[in-house]
Short mmCIF file of N, CA and C in Angstrom, two decimals:
data_model
loop_
_atom_site.label_atom_id
_atom_site.label_comp_id
_atom_site.label_asym_id
_atom_site.label_seq_id
_atom_site.Cartn_x
_atom_site.Cartn_y
_atom_site.Cartn_z
N ALA A 1 108.31 100.57 114.57
CA ALA A 1 107.97 101.11 113.27
C ALA A 1 107.98 99.98 112.26
N LEU A 2 107.18 100.13 111.30
CA LEU A 2 107.10 99.19 110.19
C LEU A 2 107.51 99.93 108.94
N PHE A 3 108.50 99.42 108.24
CA PHE A 3 108.99 100.05 107.03
C PHE A 3 108.74 99.12 105.86
N GLY A 4 108.41 99.69 104.73
CA GLY A 4 108.27 98.91 103.51
C GLY A 4 108.80 99.72 102.35
N TYR A 5 109.18 99.05 101.31
CA TYR A 5 109.64 99.76 100.13
C TYR A 5 109.30 98.95 98.90
N SER A 6 109.19 99.65 97.81
CA SER A 6 108.92 99.01 96.53
C SER A 6 109.51 99.91 95.46
N ALA A 7 109.88 99.32 94.36
CA ALA A 7 110.45 100.09 93.27
C ALA A 7 109.76 99.70 91.97
N SER A 8 109.61 100.67 91.09
CA SER A 8 109.03 100.40 89.78
C SER A 8 109.45 101.51 88.83
N ALA A 9 109.08 101.36 87.59
CA ALA A 9 109.32 102.41 86.60
C ALA A 9 108.41 103.59 86.92
N PRO A 10 108.83 104.79 86.61
CA PRO A 10 108.01 105.96 86.92
C PRO A 10 106.57 105.88 86.41
N GLU A 11 106.38 105.31 85.24
CA GLU A 11 105.02 105.24 84.69
C GLU A 11 104.14 104.23 85.42
N ARG A 12 104.74 103.36 86.21
CA ARG A 12 103.97 102.38 86.98
C ARG A 12 103.97 102.68 88.48
N ALA A 13 104.51 103.80 88.87
CA ALA A 13 104.69 104.11 90.29
C ALA A 13 103.36 104.12 91.05
N HIS A 14 102.36 104.77 90.50
CA HIS A 14 101.09 104.84 91.24
C HIS A 14 100.41 103.48 91.30
N GLN A 15 100.53 102.70 90.25
CA GLN A 15 99.98 101.33 90.25
C GLN A 15 100.67 100.50 91.33
N THR A 16 101.98 100.66 91.46
CA THR A 16 102.74 99.94 92.48
C THR A 16 102.28 100.38 93.88
N LEU A 17 102.14 101.67 94.08
CA LEU A 17 101.68 102.17 95.37
C LEU A 17 100.27 101.67 95.69
N ASP A 18 99.39 101.70 94.70
CA ASP A 18 98.02 101.25 94.91
C ASP A 18 97.95 99.77 95.29
N ALA A 19 98.91 98.97 94.84
CA ALA A 19 98.95 97.55 95.21
C ALA A 19 99.66 97.34 96.54
N PHE A 20 100.66 98.18 96.82
CA PHE A 20 101.50 97.99 98.00
C PHE A 20 100.79 98.34 99.30
N VAL A 21 100.10 99.46 99.32
CA VAL A 21 99.49 99.94 100.57
C VAL A 21 98.48 98.95 101.14
N PRO A 22 97.56 98.40 100.34
CA PRO A 22 96.64 97.40 100.92
C PRO A 22 97.37 96.18 101.49
N LYS A 23 98.44 95.76 100.84
CA LYS A 23 99.21 94.63 101.36
C LYS A 23 99.86 95.00 102.70
N LEU A 24 100.36 96.21 102.79
CA LEU A 24 100.95 96.68 104.04
C LEU A 24 99.91 96.69 105.15
N ARG A 25 98.73 97.17 104.85
CA ARG A 25 97.67 97.21 105.86
C ARG A 25 97.20 95.81 106.24
N ARG A 26 97.31 94.86 105.32
CA ARG A 26 96.89 93.49 105.60
C ARG A 26 97.88 92.72 106.47
N ILE A 27 99.06 93.26 106.71
CA ILE A 27 100.09 92.57 107.48
C ILE A 27 99.58 92.22 108.88
N ARG A 28 98.63 92.98 109.38
CA ARG A 28 98.07 92.71 110.72
C ARG A 28 97.36 91.36 110.77
N GLN A 29 97.00 90.81 109.62
CA GLN A 29 96.34 89.50 109.57
C GLN A 29 97.34 88.36 109.73
N GLY A 30 98.64 88.70 109.71
CA GLY A 30 99.67 87.69 109.90
C GLY A 30 100.26 87.20 108.61
N VAL A 31 101.26 86.34 108.75
CA VAL A 31 101.94 85.76 107.60
C VAL A 31 101.77 84.24 107.63
N ALA A 32 101.93 83.64 106.48
CA ALA A 32 101.83 82.18 106.36
C ALA A 32 103.13 81.54 106.82
N ALA A 33 103.05 80.26 107.11
CA ALA A 33 104.23 79.53 107.61
C ALA A 33 105.38 79.57 106.62
N ASP A 34 105.10 79.43 105.32
CA ASP A 34 106.18 79.43 104.33
C ASP A 34 106.86 80.81 104.24
N GLU A 35 106.08 81.89 104.34
CA GLU A 35 106.66 83.23 104.34
C GLU A 35 107.55 83.43 105.57
N PHE A 36 107.04 82.99 106.70
CA PHE A 36 107.77 83.11 107.96
C PHE A 36 109.10 82.36 107.88
N GLU A 37 109.07 81.16 107.36
CA GLU A 37 110.29 80.35 107.28
C GLU A 37 111.29 80.96 106.31
N ARG A 38 110.82 81.49 105.17
CA ARG A 38 111.74 82.14 104.22
C ARG A 38 112.41 83.34 104.87
N ALA A 39 111.63 84.11 105.63
CA ALA A 39 112.20 85.29 106.31
C ALA A 39 113.23 84.86 107.35
N ARG A 40 112.92 83.80 108.07
CA ARG A 40 113.85 83.32 109.10
C ARG A 40 115.16 82.86 108.47
N VAL A 41 115.08 82.10 107.39
CA VAL A 41 116.28 81.64 106.70
C VAL A 41 117.09 82.83 106.19
N GLY A 42 116.40 83.82 105.62
CA GLY A 42 117.08 85.01 105.13
C GLY A 42 117.79 85.77 106.23
N MET A 43 117.14 85.89 107.38
CA MET A 43 117.77 86.60 108.51
C MET A 43 119.01 85.87 109.00
N LYS A 44 118.92 84.55 109.10
CA LYS A 44 120.09 83.79 109.56
C LYS A 44 121.22 83.88 108.55
N SER A 45 120.88 83.81 107.26
CA SER A 45 121.90 83.91 106.22
C SER A 45 122.59 85.27 106.27
N ARG A 46 121.80 86.34 106.39
CA ARG A 46 122.40 87.68 106.45
C ARG A 46 123.27 87.83 107.69
N ALA A 47 122.82 87.30 108.81
CA ALA A 47 123.60 87.42 110.05
C ALA A 47 124.96 86.75 109.89
N ILE A 48 124.98 85.61 109.23
CA ILE A 48 126.24 84.88 109.04
C ILE A 48 127.11 85.54 107.98
N MET A 49 126.50 85.88 106.83
CA MET A 49 127.27 86.46 105.73
C MET A 49 127.82 87.83 106.09
N GLN A 50 127.05 88.63 106.81
CA GLN A 50 127.51 89.96 107.18
C GLN A 50 128.57 89.91 108.26
N ALA A 51 128.70 88.79 108.92
CA ALA A 51 129.70 88.68 109.98
C ALA A 51 131.08 88.36 109.44
N GLU A 52 131.17 88.00 108.17
CA GLU A 52 132.47 87.62 107.62
C GLU A 52 133.45 88.79 107.55
N PRO A 53 133.06 89.92 106.95
CA PRO A 53 134.02 91.04 106.94
C PRO A 53 134.18 91.61 108.37
N THR A 54 135.38 91.92 108.73
CA THR A 54 135.68 92.41 110.07
C THR A 54 134.90 93.69 110.38
N ALA A 55 134.84 94.60 109.41
CA ALA A 55 134.14 95.86 109.65
C ALA A 55 132.65 95.62 109.89
N ALA A 56 132.05 94.69 109.17
CA ALA A 56 130.63 94.40 109.36
C ALA A 56 130.38 93.80 110.74
N ARG A 57 131.24 92.90 111.16
CA ARG A 57 131.08 92.29 112.49
C ARG A 57 131.28 93.34 113.58
N ALA A 58 132.24 94.22 113.39
CA ALA A 58 132.46 95.30 114.36
C ALA A 58 131.22 96.19 114.44
N GLY A 59 130.60 96.48 113.30
CA GLY A 59 129.39 97.29 113.29
C GLY A 59 128.25 96.60 114.02
N ALA A 60 128.11 95.28 113.81
CA ALA A 60 127.05 94.52 114.49
C ALA A 60 127.28 94.51 116.00
N LEU A 61 128.53 94.38 116.41
CA LEU A 61 128.84 94.39 117.84
C LEU A 61 128.57 95.76 118.45
N ALA A 62 128.91 96.81 117.72
CA ALA A 62 128.64 98.17 118.22
C ALA A 62 127.13 98.38 118.35
N TYR A 63 126.37 97.90 117.38
CA TYR A 63 124.91 98.01 117.44
C TYR A 63 124.38 97.29 118.68
N ASP A 64 124.84 96.06 118.90
CA ASP A 64 124.41 95.30 120.08
C ASP A 64 124.73 96.06 121.37
N TYR A 65 125.92 96.60 121.44
CA TYR A 65 126.33 97.29 122.65
C TYR A 65 125.47 98.52 122.93
N VAL A 66 125.21 99.30 121.87
CA VAL A 66 124.42 100.52 122.03
C VAL A 66 122.96 100.20 122.33
N HIS A 67 122.39 99.23 121.61
CA HIS A 67 120.95 98.97 121.73
C HIS A 67 120.59 97.93 122.78
N LEU A 68 121.49 97.02 123.06
CA LEU A 68 121.20 95.96 124.03
C LEU A 68 122.01 96.09 125.31
N GLY A 69 123.08 96.88 125.25
CA GLY A 69 123.94 97.03 126.42
C GLY A 69 124.87 95.84 126.63
N ARG A 70 124.96 94.97 125.64
CA ARG A 70 125.82 93.79 125.73
C ARG A 70 126.15 93.32 124.32
N LEU A 71 127.14 92.45 124.23
CA LEU A 71 127.53 91.88 122.94
C LEU A 71 126.96 90.48 122.81
N ARG A 72 126.64 90.09 121.57
CA ARG A 72 126.12 88.73 121.32
C ARG A 72 127.04 87.99 120.36
N THR A 73 127.19 86.71 120.60
CA THR A 73 127.93 85.86 119.66
C THR A 73 127.02 85.57 118.48
N LEU A 74 127.59 85.08 117.40
CA LEU A 74 126.77 84.70 116.25
C LEU A 74 125.80 83.58 116.62
N ALA A 75 126.21 82.69 117.49
CA ALA A 75 125.32 81.62 117.93
C ALA A 75 124.12 82.20 118.68
N GLN A 76 124.35 83.23 119.47
CA GLN A 76 123.25 83.87 120.19
C GLN A 76 122.30 84.61 119.23
N VAL A 77 122.87 85.24 118.22
CA VAL A 77 122.04 85.91 117.21
C VAL A 77 121.18 84.88 116.49
N ARG A 78 121.81 83.78 116.08
CA ARG A 78 121.07 82.71 115.41
C ARG A 78 119.97 82.16 116.30
N GLN A 79 120.27 81.95 117.56
CA GLN A 79 119.29 81.42 118.49
C GLN A 79 118.13 82.39 118.70
N SER A 80 118.43 83.67 118.75
CA SER A 80 117.36 84.66 118.93
C SER A 80 116.40 84.66 117.74
N ILE A 81 116.91 84.39 116.55
CA ILE A 81 116.06 84.27 115.36
C ILE A 81 115.22 83.01 115.46
N GLU A 82 115.83 81.91 115.86
CA GLU A 82 115.13 80.63 115.95
C GLU A 82 114.09 80.63 117.08
N ASP A 83 114.28 81.44 118.09
CA ASP A 83 113.36 81.48 119.23
C ASP A 83 112.00 82.10 118.89
N VAL A 84 111.93 82.87 117.83
CA VAL A 84 110.66 83.50 117.45
C VAL A 84 109.79 82.45 116.77
N THR A 85 108.56 82.31 117.25
CA THR A 85 107.63 81.34 116.68
C THR A 85 106.63 82.05 115.77
N LEU A 86 106.04 81.31 114.86
CA LEU A 86 105.03 81.87 113.97
C LEU A 86 103.84 82.43 114.76
N PRO A 87 103.28 81.71 115.73
CA PRO A 87 102.17 82.29 116.49
C PRO A 87 102.55 83.58 117.22
N ALA A 88 103.75 83.63 117.80
CA ALA A 88 104.18 84.83 118.51
C ALA A 88 104.39 85.99 117.53
N PHE A 89 104.95 85.69 116.38
CA PHE A 89 105.17 86.73 115.37
C PHE A 89 103.83 87.28 114.85
N ASN A 90 102.90 86.39 114.57
CA ASN A 90 101.59 86.85 114.09
C ASN A 90 100.83 87.61 115.16
N ALA A 91 101.00 87.25 116.42
CA ALA A 91 100.38 88.01 117.50
C ALA A 91 100.97 89.42 117.54
N PHE A 92 102.28 89.52 117.36
CA PHE A 92 102.95 90.83 117.31
C PHE A 92 102.39 91.66 116.15
N LEU A 93 102.29 91.05 114.97
CA LEU A 93 101.78 91.76 113.80
C LEU A 93 100.35 92.24 114.01
N SER A 94 99.55 91.45 114.70
CA SER A 94 98.14 91.81 114.87
C SER A 94 97.96 93.09 115.68
N GLU A 95 98.98 93.48 116.42
CA GLU A 95 98.87 94.68 117.26
C GLU A 95 99.64 95.88 116.71
N LEU A 96 100.22 95.72 115.52
CA LEU A 96 100.98 96.83 114.93
C LEU A 96 100.05 97.97 114.56
N PRO A 97 100.40 99.19 114.95
CA PRO A 97 99.63 100.33 114.46
C PRO A 97 100.07 100.65 113.03
N ILE A 98 99.17 100.53 112.10
CA ILE A 98 99.52 100.76 110.69
C ILE A 98 99.28 102.22 110.29
N ASP A 99 98.21 102.80 110.77
CA ASP A 99 97.88 104.18 110.39
C ASP A 99 98.20 105.13 111.52
N PRO A 100 98.60 106.34 111.26
CA PRO A 100 98.70 106.94 109.95
C PRO A 100 99.99 106.52 109.25
N LEU A 101 99.95 106.42 107.95
CA LEU A 101 101.12 106.07 107.15
C LEU A 101 101.87 107.33 106.76
N THR A 102 103.17 107.22 106.70
CA THR A 102 104.00 108.29 106.16
C THR A 102 104.52 107.79 104.82
N LEU A 103 104.32 108.55 103.78
CA LEU A 103 104.72 108.15 102.44
C LEU A 103 105.88 109.03 101.97
N VAL A 104 106.93 108.39 101.52
CA VAL A 104 108.05 109.09 100.93
C VAL A 104 108.28 108.48 99.56
N THR A 105 108.29 109.30 98.53
CA THR A 105 108.52 108.81 97.17
C THR A 105 109.67 109.54 96.55
N ILE A 106 110.31 108.88 95.63
CA ILE A 106 111.38 109.48 94.84
C ILE A 106 111.00 109.23 93.38
N GLY A 107 110.87 110.27 92.63
CA GLY A 107 110.50 110.13 91.24
C GLY A 107 110.04 111.44 90.66
N PRO A 108 109.68 111.42 89.38
CA PRO A 108 109.33 112.67 88.70
C PRO A 108 107.96 113.24 89.08
N LYS A 109 107.06 112.41 89.67
CA LYS A 109 105.72 112.90 90.03
C LYS A 109 105.43 112.60 91.48
N ALA A 110 104.69 113.51 92.12
CA ALA A 110 104.25 113.28 93.49
C ALA A 110 103.14 112.21 93.49
N LEU A 111 103.16 111.36 94.49
CA LEU A 111 102.14 110.33 94.61
C LEU A 111 101.34 110.59 95.89
N THR A 112 100.10 110.11 95.91
CA THR A 112 99.27 110.22 97.10
C THR A 112 98.80 108.84 97.49
N LEU A 113 98.52 108.67 98.77
CA LEU A 113 98.05 107.39 99.27
C LEU A 113 96.68 107.06 98.70
N PRO A 114 96.46 105.77 98.38
CA PRO A 114 95.13 105.38 97.87
C PRO A 114 94.07 105.47 98.95
#
């Protein structure tokens, strides 16, 4: 599944949606190297920062056990992030099924897809 979110003031909600959906559909064209690297750095930072509190690390280990059937060290998590290459990631994106979209909004007015 591909999830996206955006927030704006209620009076700009439809304008935000009208800009967001085409960008979401364009994701199949891939991402640029700088976007990919920023995402990779962010993922590694979150993996390390979230591992500091004991409860967060316990939650990550429980997730690994349930979804992977094994536990991973932080070094293994970091390595799994580093192992993904830009060409492999863009190849994955190129095959994502984008439609049909499910839209969920929170606000004073109902919105419809552009």
